[in-house]
CSV table of C-alpha atoms in Angstrom, one decimal:
chain,number,residue,atom,x,y,z
A,1,MET,CA,171.8,268.4,126.9
A,2,ALA,CA,174.5,269.8,129.3
A,3,ALA,CA,175.0,266.3,130.6
A,4,LEU,CA,175.7,265.0,127.1
A,5,ARG,CA,178.5,267.6,126.8
A,6,ILE,CA,180.0,266.8,130.1
A,7,PHE,CA,180.0,263.0,129.5
A,8,PRO,CA,182.9,263.0,127.0
A,9,PHE,CA,185.1,265.1,129.2
A,10,LEU,CA,184.3,262.9,132.2
A,11,SER,CA,185.1,259.8,130.1
A,12,VAL,CA,188.5,261.2,129.1
A,13,PHE,CA,189.2,262.2,132.7
A,14,LEU,CA,188.4,258.7,134.0
A,15,LEU,CA,190.6,257.1,131.3
A,16,LEU,CA,193.5,259.4,132.3
A,17,VAL,CA,193.1,258.7,136.0
A,18,HIS,CA,192.8,255.0,135.4
A,19,GLN,CA,196.0,255.1,133.3
A,20,SER,CA,197.9,256.9,136.1
A,21,PHE,CA,197.0,254.4,138.8
A,22,ALA,CA,197.0,251.2,136.8
A,23,LYS,CA,199.9,248.8,137.0
A,24,ASN,CA,202.0,248.5,133.9
A,25,ASP,CA,200.8,246.1,131.2
A,26,ALA,CA,204.4,244.8,130.6
A,27,PRO,CA,207.5,244.3,132.7
A,28,CYS,CA,210.1,247.0,132.9
A,29,LEU,CA,208.0,249.9,131.8
A,30,LEU,CA,208.6,253.2,133.6
A,31,SER,CA,206.8,253.4,136.9
A,32,ASN,CA,205.2,256.5,138.5
A,33,TRP,CA,205.8,255.1,142.0
A,34,ASN,CA,209.4,255.9,142.7
A,35,ASN,CA,209.5,254.2,146.1
A,36,ALA,CA,208.1,250.9,144.9
A,37,PHE,CA,211.4,249.0,145.1
A,38,ASN,CA,212.1,250.3,148.6
A,39,THR,CA,208.6,249.2,149.7
A,40,PHE,CA,209.3,245.7,148.1
A,41,MET,CA,212.5,245.5,150.0
A,42,LYS,CA,210.9,246.5,153.3
A,43,ARG,CA,208.2,243.9,152.9
A,44,HIS,CA,210.1,240.9,151.5
A,45,ILE,CA,213.9,241.2,151.9
A,46,ARG,CA,214.6,242.6,155.4
A,47,SER,CA,217.7,242.0,157.5
A,48,GLY,CA,217.0,240.6,160.9
A,49,THR,CA,214.2,238.2,159.9
A,50,PRO,CA,214.1,235.1,162.1
A,51,THR,CA,216.1,232.1,160.8
A,52,THR,CA,213.9,229.5,162.3
A,53,LEU,CA,210.2,228.6,162.0
A,54,ASP,CA,209.6,229.5,165.7
A,55,GLN,CA,206.1,231.0,166.0
A,56,ASN,CA,207.0,233.3,168.9
A,57,GLN,CA,210.0,234.8,167.1
A,58,TRP,CA,207.9,235.5,164.0
A,59,MET,CA,205.1,237.0,166.0
A,60,ASN,CA,207.5,239.3,167.8
A,61,TYR,CA,209.2,240.2,164.5
A,62,ILE,CA,206.0,241.0,162.7
A,63,ARG,CA,204.6,242.9,165.6
A,64,ASN,CA,207.8,245.0,166.0
A,65,ASN,CA,208.1,245.7,162.2
A,66,GLY,CA,204.5,246.9,161.6
A,67,GLY,CA,203.3,243.9,159.6
A,68,CYS,CA,200.1,243.1,161.5
A,69,SER,CA,197.8,244.5,158.8
A,70,ARG,CA,199.0,242.0,156.2
A,71,PRO,CA,197.6,238.5,156.6
A,72,THR,CA,200.1,236.8,154.3
A,73,GLN,CA,203.7,237.8,154.1
A,74,SER,CA,206.6,236.2,152.3
A,75,PHE,CA,210.2,236.8,153.3
A,76,LEU,CA,213.2,236.1,151.0
A,77,HIS,CA,216.7,235.7,152.4
A,78,PRO,CA,218.8,238.9,152.2
A,79,ASN,CA,221.6,236.9,150.6
A,80,ASP,CA,219.4,236.3,147.6
A,81,LEU,CA,218.9,240.0,146.8
A,82,ASP,CA,221.0,239.9,143.6
A,83,LYS,CA,219.2,236.8,142.4
A,84,VAL,CA,215.8,238.3,143.2
A,85,LYS,CA,216.7,241.5,141.3
A,86,ALA,CA,217.8,239.3,138.4
A,87,VAL,CA,214.2,237.9,138.0
A,88,CYS,CA,213.5,241.2,136.3
A,89,THR,CA,216.1,240.5,133.6
A,90,PRO,CA,216.2,237.9,130.7
A,91,LYS,CA,218.8,235.9,132.5
A,92,GLY,CA,216.8,235.5,135.7
A,93,GLY,CA,213.2,235.5,134.7
A,94,ALA,CA,210.6,235.1,132.0
A,95,VAL,CA,207.5,237.3,131.1
A,96,TYR,CA,204.5,235.8,132.9
A,97,LYS,CA,201.7,238.3,132.4
A,98,ASP,CA,201.1,242.1,132.7
A,99,ASN,CA,204.2,243.5,134.5
A,100,LEU,CA,204.9,240.1,136.1
A,101,CYS,CA,208.0,238.0,135.5
A,102,ILE,CA,208.5,234.4,136.8
A,103,SER,CA,211.9,233.2,137.9
A,104,TRP,CA,213.7,230.6,135.8
A,105,GLN,CA,214.9,229.0,139.1
A,106,PRO,CA,213.0,228.2,142.3
A,107,PHE,CA,213.7,230.2,145.5
A,108,THR,CA,213.4,229.1,149.1
A,109,PHE,CA,211.5,231.6,151.3
A,110,ILE,CA,209.3,231.8,154.4
A,111,THR,CA,205.6,232.5,154.2
A,112,VAL,CA,203.9,233.7,157.4
A,113,ARG,CA,200.1,233.7,157.7
A,114,SER,CA,198.7,235.7,160.5
A,115,GLU,CA,195.3,236.9,161.9
A,116,GLN,CA,194.9,240.4,160.4
A,117,GLY,CA,195.2,243.1,163.0
A,118,THR,CA,196.2,240.8,165.9
A,119,CYS,CA,199.6,239.5,164.8
A,120,GLY,CA,198.5,236.1,165.9
A,121,ILE,CA,200.3,233.5,163.8
A,122,LYS,CA,198.3,230.9,161.9
A,123,SER,CA,201.2,229.2,160.1
A,124,ILE,CA,204.8,229.5,159.1
A,125,ARG,CA,206.1,227.6,156.2
A,126,GLU,CA,209.4,227.3,154.3
A,127,GLU,CA,208.5,227.1,150.6
A,128,THR,CA,210.5,226.5,147.5
A,129,LYS,CA,208.8,227.8,144.4
A,130,HIS,CA,209.4,229.9,141.3
A,131,LEU,CA,209.0,233.6,142.2
A,132,ILE,CA,206.4,235.7,140.4
A,133,LEU,CA,207.4,239.4,140.7
A,134,GLY,CA,206.1,242.6,139.4
A,135,CYS,CA,208.9,244.4,137.6
A,136,ASP,CA,209.0,248.1,136.8
A,137,LYS,CA,211.7,250.5,135.5
A,138,LEU,CA,212.9,252.8,138.2
A,139,SER,CA,216.1,255.0,137.8
A,140,ASN,CA,216.9,253.3,134.5
A,141,GLN,CA,216.9,249.8,136.1
A,142,CYS,CA,214.2,247.2,136.0
A,143,LEU,CA,213.5,246.2,139.6
A,144,PRO,CA,211.1,244.0,141.5
A,145,VAL,CA,208.2,246.1,143.0
A,146,HIS,CA,205.6,243.4,143.9
A,147,PHE,CA,205.6,239.8,145.2
A,148,GLU,CA,202.8,237.8,143.6
A,149,GLY,CA,201.7,234.5,145.3
A,150,ASN,CA,202.3,231.3,143.4
A,151,PRO,CA,199.9,228.9,145.1
A,152,ASP,CA,200.0,226.4,142.2
A,153,ASN,CA,203.8,226.4,141.9
A,154,ILE,CA,203.7,227.6,138.3
A,155,LYS,CA,206.9,227.3,136.4
A,156,PRO,CA,208.0,229.3,133.3
A,157,GLY,CA,207.3,227.6,130.0
A,158,ASN,CA,210.2,226.3,127.8
A,159,ASN,CA,209.4,228.9,125.1
A,160,ALA,CA,208.8,231.8,127.5
A,161,LYS,CA,210.4,235.1,126.6
A,162,GLY,CA,212.9,236.6,129.0
A,163,CYS,CA,211.8,239.4,131.3
A,164,GLN,CA,213.2,242.6,129.8
A,165,ASP,CA,212.7,246.1,128.7
A,166,PRO,CA,209.8,246.5,126.2
A,167,SER,CA,211.8,248.8,124.0
A,168,THR,CA,213.7,245.7,122.7
A,169,GLY,CA,210.5,244.7,121.0
A,170,ASP,CA,210.0,241.4,123.0
A,171,ALA,CA,207.3,242.7,125.4
A,172,PRO,CA,204.0,244.5,124.8
A,173,SER,CA,203.8,248.2,125.5
A,174,PHE,CA,201.2,251.0,126.0
A,175,LYS,CA,200.6,251.5,122.2
A,176,LEU,CA,197.1,250.1,122.4
A,177,THR,CA,196.2,252.3,125.4
A,178,TRP,CA,197.3,255.5,123.7
A,179,LEU,CA,195.5,254.4,120.5
A,180,CYS,CA,192.3,254.1,122.5
A,181,LEU,CA,192.9,257.4,124.2
A,182,LEU,CA,193.4,259.2,120.8
A,183,SER,CA,190.2,257.5,119.5
A,184,VAL,CA,188.2,258.9,122.4
A,185,LEU,CA,189.6,262.4,121.9
A,186,LEU,CA,188.7,262.2,118.2
A,187,ILE,CA,185.1,261.2,119.1
A,188,ILE,CA,184.9,264.1,121.5
A,189,ILE,CA,186.0,266.5,118.9
A,190,LEU,CA,183.6,265.1,116.3
A,191,CYS,CA,180.7,265.2,118.8
A,192,GLN,CA,181.2,268.9,119.5
A,193,ASN,CA,180.8,269.9,115.9
């Protein structure tokens, strides 16, 4: 009988924990991870990246910058920073899914694949594709926080909505999540009577 009373509380706790660690369900929602944009910059738009496809230069660069634990890494040119940030706006990108936006225009970037833990380089490719970026609101600005691979070179649809703040009404929000949470709380209250 005691287990039945603990179950509702445990369910609510798990829902709340899931909510706090889950990625946003729409672009440009407020993020709990304040350092996400800086991490994105450190991983994908660094100054000093090699300008060639030379395997030795890239191996040294990745080894010296602590990237050996990531088997696939993509590097955008630092001069493209403003255009990359614009992907998280209606002018630069379209809503793709969840908190992801896809760029209206293709970008050229370098993808390095390495042997995890060893920094041994498997391949280095210059690619030109539409970027798919996770976009979250940080310090009142919607910024890229995640680089999603685009192996099938997906392009935004002609009728796709621009990437933007969900408060404008053009992107989904957390309303359904909060409705579910309120429903669970109501069930708990009713079960205890």
